[in-house]
């Protein structure tokens, strides 16, 4: 199964040689911050986000419920096929008290990423670095520097965008939506013609059950490739609305309010 996930087999970048006392403290996200728009439950996104931390050697701060009040380390391995990750703690050695549930916080590219997990210390000689084998989280909070918070679209409902480009018809899934734009997903082949700065005219957007389709113009702002365990090579496109009419803006805000209410009421973990 690991051979189907080559993007998770990169060799982690070496950690910088710094003393534990010199490591900065990354504080958890403040309790008064509304993190609901930033909760991510897509397992593929979670695996890629954590692998990026491992590849870049980013500092992660661990806040165990028992033992040390604060530990610093880095993710050295992500194992989606086993639902696990391995975290190496800097400046600490065995033995240590069982950590119990752990809050992990990182700051990749200055953007807070936080999740909770449980794990146990890996048996190792007293002089070896301390390593925590933890469960892969089913949810992360990833604060993003966006003008508008986005909401993931729920599974089992029709969220699609249909449009014409270069004489071809396209139908792409809508992964997320905000008052400012959409996130579209396609196969690598279907999305080969879409590039940042392209404008898509008269896009018909379905926003789930009970919502009338919108016809809008979009501008492609970003393009990102990733691999889905079930669907293979995929592309994600971040698109912004162009000149959204007041009526469409009001309809979109109402739909977002309903999505947020449904998400808060049910909030099931997404599976892929």
mmCIF file of C-alpha atoms in Angstrom:
data_model
loop_
_atom_site.group_PDB
_atom_site.id
_atom_site.type_symbol
_atom_site.label_atom_id
_atom_site.label_comp_id
_atom_site.label_asym_id
_atom_site.label_seq_id
_atom_site.Cartn_x
_atom_site.Cartn_y
_atom_site.Cartn_z
ATOM 1 C CA UNK A 1 0.000 0.000 0.000
ATOM 2 C CA UNK A 2 2.911 2.311 0.692
ATOM 3 C CA UNK A 3 3.949 1.969 -2.959
ATOM 4 C CA UNK A 4 0.682 3.677 -3.880
ATOM 5 C CA UNK A 5 1.669 6.689 -1.804
ATOM 6 C CA UNK A 6 5.097 7.736 -3.125
ATOM 7 C CA UNK A 7 4.656 11.269 -1.805
ATOM 8 C CA UNK A 8 4.838 9.811 1.708
ATOM 9 C CA UNK A 9 8.211 8.123 1.168
ATOM 10 C CA UNK A 10 10.475 11.175 1.099
ATOM 11 C CA UNK A 11 13.479 11.298 3.372
ATOM 12 C CA UNK A 12 12.867 13.853 6.129
ATOM 13 C CA UNK A 13 15.072 16.910 6.091
ATOM 14 C CA UNK A 14 17.729 16.905 8.825
ATOM 15 C CA UNK A 15 16.707 18.844 11.885
ATOM 16 C CA UNK A 16 18.753 21.939 12.648
ATOM 17 C CA UNK A 17 21.375 21.439 15.326
ATOM 18 C CA UNK A 18 20.030 23.548 18.149
ATOM 19 C CA UNK A 19 19.945 23.053 21.867
ATOM 20 C CA UNK A 20 16.571 22.361 23.459
ATOM 21 C CA UNK A 21 16.777 25.624 25.365
ATOM 22 C CA UNK A 22 17.209 27.570 22.101
ATOM 23 C CA UNK A 23 14.092 26.119 20.494
ATOM 24 C CA UNK A 24 11.192 28.543 20.226
ATOM 25 C CA UNK A 25 7.906 27.774 21.919
ATOM 26 C CA UNK A 26 4.897 27.509 19.617
ATOM 27 C CA UNK A 27 1.846 28.254 21.711
ATOM 28 C CA UNK A 28 -1.473 26.475 21.086
ATOM 29 C CA UNK A 29 -4.188 28.345 19.233
ATOM 30 C CA UNK A 30 -6.005 30.628 21.652
ATOM 31 C CA UNK A 31 -9.180 29.157 23.127
ATOM 32 C CA UNK A 32 -11.289 32.141 22.031
ATOM 33 C CA UNK A 33 -10.490 31.643 18.317
ATOM 34 C CA UNK A 34 -13.373 30.156 16.321
ATOM 35 C CA UNK A 35 -11.564 27.283 14.607
ATOM 36 C CA UNK A 36 -14.604 25.691 12.986
ATOM 37 C CA UNK A 37 -13.926 27.077 9.478
ATOM 38 C CA UNK A 38 -10.358 25.752 9.683
ATOM 39 C CA UNK A 39 -11.044 22.168 10.750
ATOM 40 C CA UNK A 40 -9.825 19.675 8.149
ATOM 41 C CA UNK A 41 -11.074 16.085 8.175
ATOM 42 C CA UNK A 42 -10.007 14.926 4.703
ATOM 43 C CA UNK A 43 -7.534 12.053 5.413
ATOM 44 C CA UNK A 44 -5.526 12.736 2.250
ATOM 45 C CA UNK A 45 -5.041 16.408 3.127
ATOM 46 C CA UNK A 46 -4.109 15.475 6.708
ATOM 47 C CA UNK A 47 -1.506 12.951 5.550
ATOM 48 C CA UNK A 48 0.013 15.430 3.096
ATOM 49 C CA UNK A 49 0.071 18.280 5.627
ATOM 50 C CA UNK A 50 1.868 16.148 8.217
ATOM 51 C CA UNK A 51 4.262 14.736 5.617
ATOM 52 C CA UNK A 52 5.132 18.309 4.611
ATOM 53 C CA UNK A 53 6.077 18.979 8.260
ATOM 54 C CA UNK A 54 8.319 15.911 8.183
ATOM 55 C CA UNK A 55 9.920 16.782 4.839
ATOM 56 C CA UNK A 56 10.731 20.333 5.920
ATOM 57 C CA UNK A 57 11.913 19.364 9.408
ATOM 58 C CA UNK A 58 9.485 21.844 10.940
ATOM 59 C CA UNK A 59 9.471 22.213 14.701
ATOM 60 C CA UNK A 60 6.444 20.753 16.481
ATOM 61 C CA UNK A 61 5.603 21.475 20.100
ATOM 62 C CA UNK A 62 4.053 18.712 22.199
ATOM 63 C CA UNK A 63 1.832 19.430 25.169
ATOM 64 C CA UNK A 64 1.239 16.134 27.014
ATOM 65 C CA UNK A 65 -1.466 15.878 29.643
ATOM 66 C CA UNK A 66 1.025 14.074 31.864
ATOM 67 C CA UNK A 67 4.762 14.442 32.467
ATOM 68 C CA UNK A 68 6.597 17.377 30.899
ATOM 69 C CA UNK A 69 4.591 20.547 30.357
ATOM 70 C CA UNK A 70 6.248 21.194 26.994
ATOM 71 C CA UNK A 71 8.414 19.155 24.612
ATOM 72 C CA UNK A 72 9.890 20.126 21.239
ATOM 73 C CA UNK A 73 10.506 17.782 18.352
ATOM 74 C CA UNK A 74 9.741 17.001 14.734
ATOM 75 C CA UNK A 75 7.755 14.453 12.781
ATOM 76 C CA UNK A 76 10.168 11.933 11.245
ATOM 77 C CA UNK A 77 7.734 9.510 9.623
ATOM 78 C CA UNK A 78 4.100 9.453 8.478
ATOM 79 C CA UNK A 79 2.481 6.028 8.006
ATOM 80 C CA UNK A 80 -1.049 6.484 6.590
ATOM 81 C CA UNK A 81 -1.353 2.792 5.819
ATOM 82 C CA UNK A 82 -0.901 2.092 9.543
ATOM 83 C CA UNK A 83 -2.713 5.193 10.753
ATOM 84 C CA UNK A 84 0.382 6.338 12.626
ATOM 85 C CA UNK A 85 3.172 8.895 12.762
ATOM 86 C CA UNK A 86 6.540 8.938 14.511
ATOM 87 C CA UNK A 87 7.716 12.031 16.373
ATOM 88 C CA UNK A 88 11.274 12.491 17.621
ATOM 89 C CA UNK A 89 11.605 14.649 20.707
ATOM 90 C CA UNK A 90 14.657 16.900 20.984
ATOM 91 C CA UNK A 91 16.591 17.303 24.221
ATOM 92 C CA UNK A 92 14.808 14.447 26.017
ATOM 93 C CA UNK A 93 15.685 10.806 26.590
ATOM 94 C CA UNK A 94 14.009 7.735 28.006
ATOM 95 C CA UNK A 95 12.590 6.976 30.437
ATOM 96 C CA UNK A 96 9.684 9.422 30.474
ATOM 97 C CA UNK A 97 6.188 9.181 31.979
ATOM 98 C CA UNK A 98 3.503 7.962 29.616
ATOM 99 C CA UNK A 99 2.347 11.129 27.780
ATOM 100 C CA UNK A 100 -1.365 10.300 27.578
ATOM 101 C CA UNK A 101 -3.312 12.466 25.096
ATOM 102 C CA UNK A 102 -1.043 15.018 23.396
ATOM 103 C CA UNK A 103 -1.702 18.366 21.747
ATOM 104 C CA UNK A 104 0.738 19.067 18.891
ATOM 105 C CA UNK A 105 1.254 22.527 17.424
ATOM 106 C CA UNK A 106 3.372 23.594 14.444
ATOM 107 C CA UNK A 107 3.791 26.810 12.469
ATOM 108 C CA UNK A 108 4.603 25.874 8.836
ATOM 109 C CA UNK A 109 5.130 29.016 6.755
ATOM 110 C CA UNK A 110 3.889 31.034 9.720
ATOM 111 C CA UNK A 111 0.448 29.373 9.636
ATOM 112 C CA UNK A 112 -0.687 27.523 12.755
ATOM 113 C CA UNK A 113 -1.412 23.798 12.417
ATOM 114 C CA UNK A 114 -2.707 21.963 15.482
ATOM 115 C CA UNK A 115 -4.134 18.543 16.321
ATOM 116 C CA UNK A 116 -4.687 16.132 19.177
ATOM 117 C CA UNK A 117 -3.543 12.529 19.267
ATOM 118 C CA UNK A 118 -2.601 9.701 21.607
ATOM 119 C CA UNK A 119 0.545 7.632 21.590
ATOM 120 C CA UNK A 120 3.256 5.860 23.510
ATOM 121 C CA UNK A 121 7.024 6.165 23.779
ATOM 122 C CA UNK A 122 9.048 3.824 21.579
ATOM 123 C CA UNK A 123 11.345 1.449 23.479
ATOM 124 C CA UNK A 124 14.921 2.646 23.006
ATOM 125 C CA UNK A 125 18.269 2.630 24.839
ATOM 126 C CA UNK A 126 18.646 5.375 27.487
ATOM 127 C CA UNK A 127 21.020 7.393 25.281
ATOM 128 C CA UNK A 128 18.782 7.276 22.188
ATOM 129 C CA UNK A 129 16.513 10.177 21.246
ATOM 130 C CA UNK A 130 13.014 9.879 22.635
ATOM 131 C CA UNK A 131 10.416 8.944 20.013
ATOM 132 C CA UNK A 132 6.635 8.993 20.254
ATOM 133 C CA UNK A 133 4.553 6.687 18.073
ATOM 134 C CA UNK A 134 1.172 8.374 17.785
ATOM 135 C CA UNK A 135 -2.123 7.794 16.026
ATOM 136 C CA UNK A 136 -2.716 9.706 12.800
ATOM 137 C CA UNK A 137 -5.341 12.323 13.709
ATOM 138 C CA UNK A 138 -8.766 12.254 12.072
ATOM 139 C CA UNK A 139 -8.916 16.044 12.278
ATOM 140 C CA UNK A 140 -6.454 18.933 12.197
ATOM 141 C CA UNK A 141 -6.918 22.667 12.606
ATOM 142 C CA UNK A 142 -5.029 24.549 9.906
ATOM 143 C CA UNK A 143 -5.371 28.306 10.191
ATOM 144 C CA UNK A 144 -4.934 29.884 6.796
ATOM 145 C CA UNK A 145 -4.196 33.370 5.604
ATOM 146 C CA UNK A 146 -7.350 33.696 3.600
ATOM 147 C CA UNK A 147 -9.533 36.694 3.106
ATOM 148 C CA UNK A 148 -12.580 34.459 3.629
ATOM 149 C CA UNK A 149 -12.838 31.303 5.785
ATOM 150 C CA UNK A 150 -13.725 28.231 3.765
ATOM 151 C CA UNK A 151 -15.966 25.281 4.562
ATOM 152 C CA UNK A 152 -15.371 21.744 3.335
ATOM 153 C CA UNK A 153 -18.292 20.360 1.357
ATOM 154 C CA UNK A 154 -20.031 17.347 2.918
ATOM 155 C CA UNK A 155 -19.876 13.910 1.349
ATOM 156 C CA UNK A 156 -22.934 12.408 -0.292
ATOM 157 C CA UNK A 157 -24.309 15.644 -1.755
ATOM 158 C CA UNK A 158 -23.977 17.100 -5.278
ATOM 159 C CA UNK A 159 -21.291 19.791 -5.102
ATOM 160 C CA UNK A 160 -20.018 20.251 -8.647
ATOM 161 C CA UNK A 161 -18.872 22.927 -11.080
ATOM 162 C CA UNK A 162 -19.567 22.581 -14.813
ATOM 163 C CA UNK A 163 -18.106 24.827 -17.507
ATOM 164 C CA UNK A 164 -16.700 25.040 -21.027
ATOM 165 C CA UNK A 165 -13.039 25.753 -21.802
ATOM 166 C CA UNK A 166 -11.311 25.650 -25.192
ATOM 167 C CA UNK A 167 -14.382 23.979 -26.664
ATOM 168 C CA UNK A 168 -14.385 21.168 -24.084
ATOM 169 C CA UNK A 169 -16.924 20.587 -21.315
ATOM 170 C CA UNK A 170 -15.682 20.018 -17.755
ATOM 171 C CA UNK A 171 -17.351 18.773 -14.584
ATOM 172 C CA UNK A 172 -15.301 19.028 -11.371
ATOM 173 C CA UNK A 173 -16.029 18.332 -7.760
ATOM 174 C CA UNK A 174 -16.276 21.250 -5.329
ATOM 175 C CA UNK A 175 -14.078 20.467 -2.306
ATOM 176 C CA UNK A 176 -14.617 23.666 -0.353
ATOM 177 C CA UNK A 177 -16.535 26.901 -0.626
ATOM 178 C CA UNK A 178 -16.396 30.384 0.862
ATOM 179 C CA UNK A 179 -17.987 33.734 0.149
ATOM 180 C CA UNK A 180 -14.847 34.505 -1.855
ATOM 181 C CA UNK A 181 -14.511 31.416 -4.034
ATOM 182 C CA UNK A 182 -14.360 27.660 -4.513
ATOM 183 C CA UNK A 183 -11.857 24.844 -4.315
ATOM 184 C CA UNK A 184 -12.225 22.480 -7.296
ATOM 185 C CA UNK A 185 -10.887 18.936 -7.600
ATOM 186 C CA UNK A 186 -10.230 16.994 -10.796
ATOM 187 C CA UNK A 187 -8.130 14.173 -12.148
ATOM 188 C CA UNK A 188 -4.684 15.144 -13.408
ATOM 189 C CA UNK A 189 -5.818 14.525 -16.987
ATOM 190 C CA UNK A 190 -9.072 16.464 -16.762
ATOM 191 C CA UNK A 191 -7.406 19.469 -15.139
ATOM 192 C CA UNK A 192 -4.398 19.635 -17.451
ATOM 193 C CA UNK A 193 -5.699 22.738 -19.268
ATOM 194 C CA UNK A 194 -6.402 24.822 -16.154
ATOM 195 C CA UNK A 195 -3.688 27.216 -15.028
ATOM 196 C CA UNK A 196 -3.511 30.103 -12.538
ATOM 197 C CA UNK A 197 -4.884 33.429 -13.893
ATOM 198 C CA UNK A 198 -7.285 31.678 -16.279
ATOM 199 C CA UNK A 199 -10.866 32.921 -16.207
ATOM 200 C CA UNK A 200 -13.776 30.508 -16.382
ATOM 201 C CA UNK A 201 -17.001 32.006 -17.706
ATOM 202 C CA UNK A 202 -20.549 30.991 -16.854
ATOM 203 C CA UNK A 203 -19.635 28.185 -14.482
ATOM 204 C CA UNK A 204 -22.704 26.309 -13.241
ATOM 205 C CA UNK A 205 -22.140 25.513 -9.562
ATOM 206 C CA UNK A 206 -24.247 23.002 -7.647
ATOM 207 C CA UNK A 207 -24.111 23.516 -3.885
ATOM 208 C CA UNK A 208 -25.793 20.406 -2.537
ATOM 209 C CA UNK A 209 -29.345 19.339 -1.858
ATOM 210 C CA UNK A 210 -31.963 22.063 -1.600
ATOM 211 C CA UNK A 211 -29.819 24.815 -3.148
ATOM 212 C CA UNK A 212 -30.469 26.340 -6.554
ATOM 213 C CA UNK A 213 -27.433 26.224 -8.870
ATOM 214 C CA UNK A 214 -25.428 29.426 -9.298
ATOM 215 C CA UNK A 215 -23.996 30.601 -12.626
ATOM 216 C CA UNK A 216 -20.795 32.533 -11.906
ATOM 217 C CA UNK A 217 -17.475 33.587 -13.398
ATOM 218 C CA UNK A 218 -14.330 32.262 -11.707
ATOM 219 C CA UNK A 219 -10.631 33.077 -11.841
ATOM 220 C CA UNK A 220 -8.139 30.291 -11.144
ATOM 221 C CA UNK A 221 -5.796 31.544 -8.421
ATOM 222 C CA UNK A 222 -3.803 28.433 -7.499
ATOM 223 C CA UNK A 223 -3.089 24.910 -8.702
ATOM 224 C CA UNK A 224 -1.832 22.069 -6.499
ATOM 225 C CA UNK A 225 -1.132 18.427 -7.368
ATOM 226 C CA UNK A 226 -1.662 15.624 -4.880
ATOM 227 C CA UNK A 227 -2.258 11.872 -4.825
ATOM 228 C CA UNK A 228 -5.473 10.347 -3.541
ATOM 229 C CA UNK A 229 -5.321 6.768 -2.272
ATOM 230 C CA UNK A 230 -8.636 5.974 -3.962
ATOM 231 C CA UNK A 231 -8.550 8.193 -7.053
ATOM 232 C CA UNK A 232 -4.831 8.459 -7.897
ATOM 233 C CA UNK A 233 -3.219 11.639 -9.208
ATOM 234 C CA UNK A 234 -5.456 14.651 -8.566
ATOM 235 C CA UNK A 235 -5.366 18.427 -8.972
ATOM 236 C CA UNK A 236 -6.844 21.038 -6.653
ATOM 237 C CA UNK A 237 -7.660 24.507 -7.998
ATOM 238 C CA UNK A 238 -8.309 27.512 -5.792
ATOM 239 C CA UNK A 239 -10.743 29.816 -7.611
ATOM 240 C CA UNK A 240 -12.136 33.215 -6.721
ATOM 241 C CA UNK A 241 -15.496 34.634 -7.753
ATOM 242 C CA UNK A 242 -15.479 37.481 -10.278
ATOM 243 C CA UNK A 243 -18.135 40.187 -9.899
ATOM 244 C CA UNK A 244 -20.562 38.099 -7.874
ATOM 245 C CA UNK A 245 -24.012 39.670 -8.107
ATOM 246 C CA UNK A 246 -25.754 40.825 -4.903
ATOM 247 C CA UNK A 247 -28.433 38.150 -5.371
ATOM 248 C CA UNK A 248 -25.883 35.382 -5.850
ATOM 249 C CA UNK A 249 -23.822 36.676 -2.914
ATOM 250 C CA UNK A 250 -26.877 36.566 -0.653
ATOM 251 C CA UNK A 251 -27.800 33.056 -1.825
ATOM 252 C CA UNK A 252 -24.232 31.896 -1.236
ATOM 253 C CA UNK A 253 -24.107 33.359 2.263
ATOM 254 C CA UNK A 254 -27.358 31.596 3.150
ATOM 255 C CA UNK A 255 -25.995 28.296 1.844
ATOM 256 C CA UNK A 256 -22.762 28.745 3.796
ATOM 257 C CA UNK A 257 -24.750 29.438 6.963
ATOM 258 C CA UNK A 258 -26.699 26.199 6.484
ATOM 259 C CA UNK A 259 -23.512 24.232 5.782
ATOM 260 C CA UNK A 260 -21.889 25.608 8.917
ATOM 261 C CA UNK A 261 -24.979 24.748 10.990
ATOM 262 C CA UNK A 262 -25.042 21.200 9.586
ATOM 263 C CA UNK A 263 -21.329 20.797 10.170
ATOM 264 C CA UNK A 264 -21.570 21.989 13.767
ATOM 265 C CA UNK A 265 -24.570 19.766 14.494
ATOM 266 C CA UNK A 266 -23.246 16.556 12.941
ATOM 267 C CA UNK A 267 -19.478 16.937 12.337
ATOM 268 C CA UNK A 268 -18.767 13.327 11.262
ATOM 269 C CA UNK A 269 -15.182 12.411 10.281
ATOM 270 C CA UNK A 270 -14.670 12.282 6.532
ATOM 271 C CA UNK A 271 -13.297 9.078 5.067
ATOM 272 C CA UNK A 272 -11.774 8.454 1.700
#
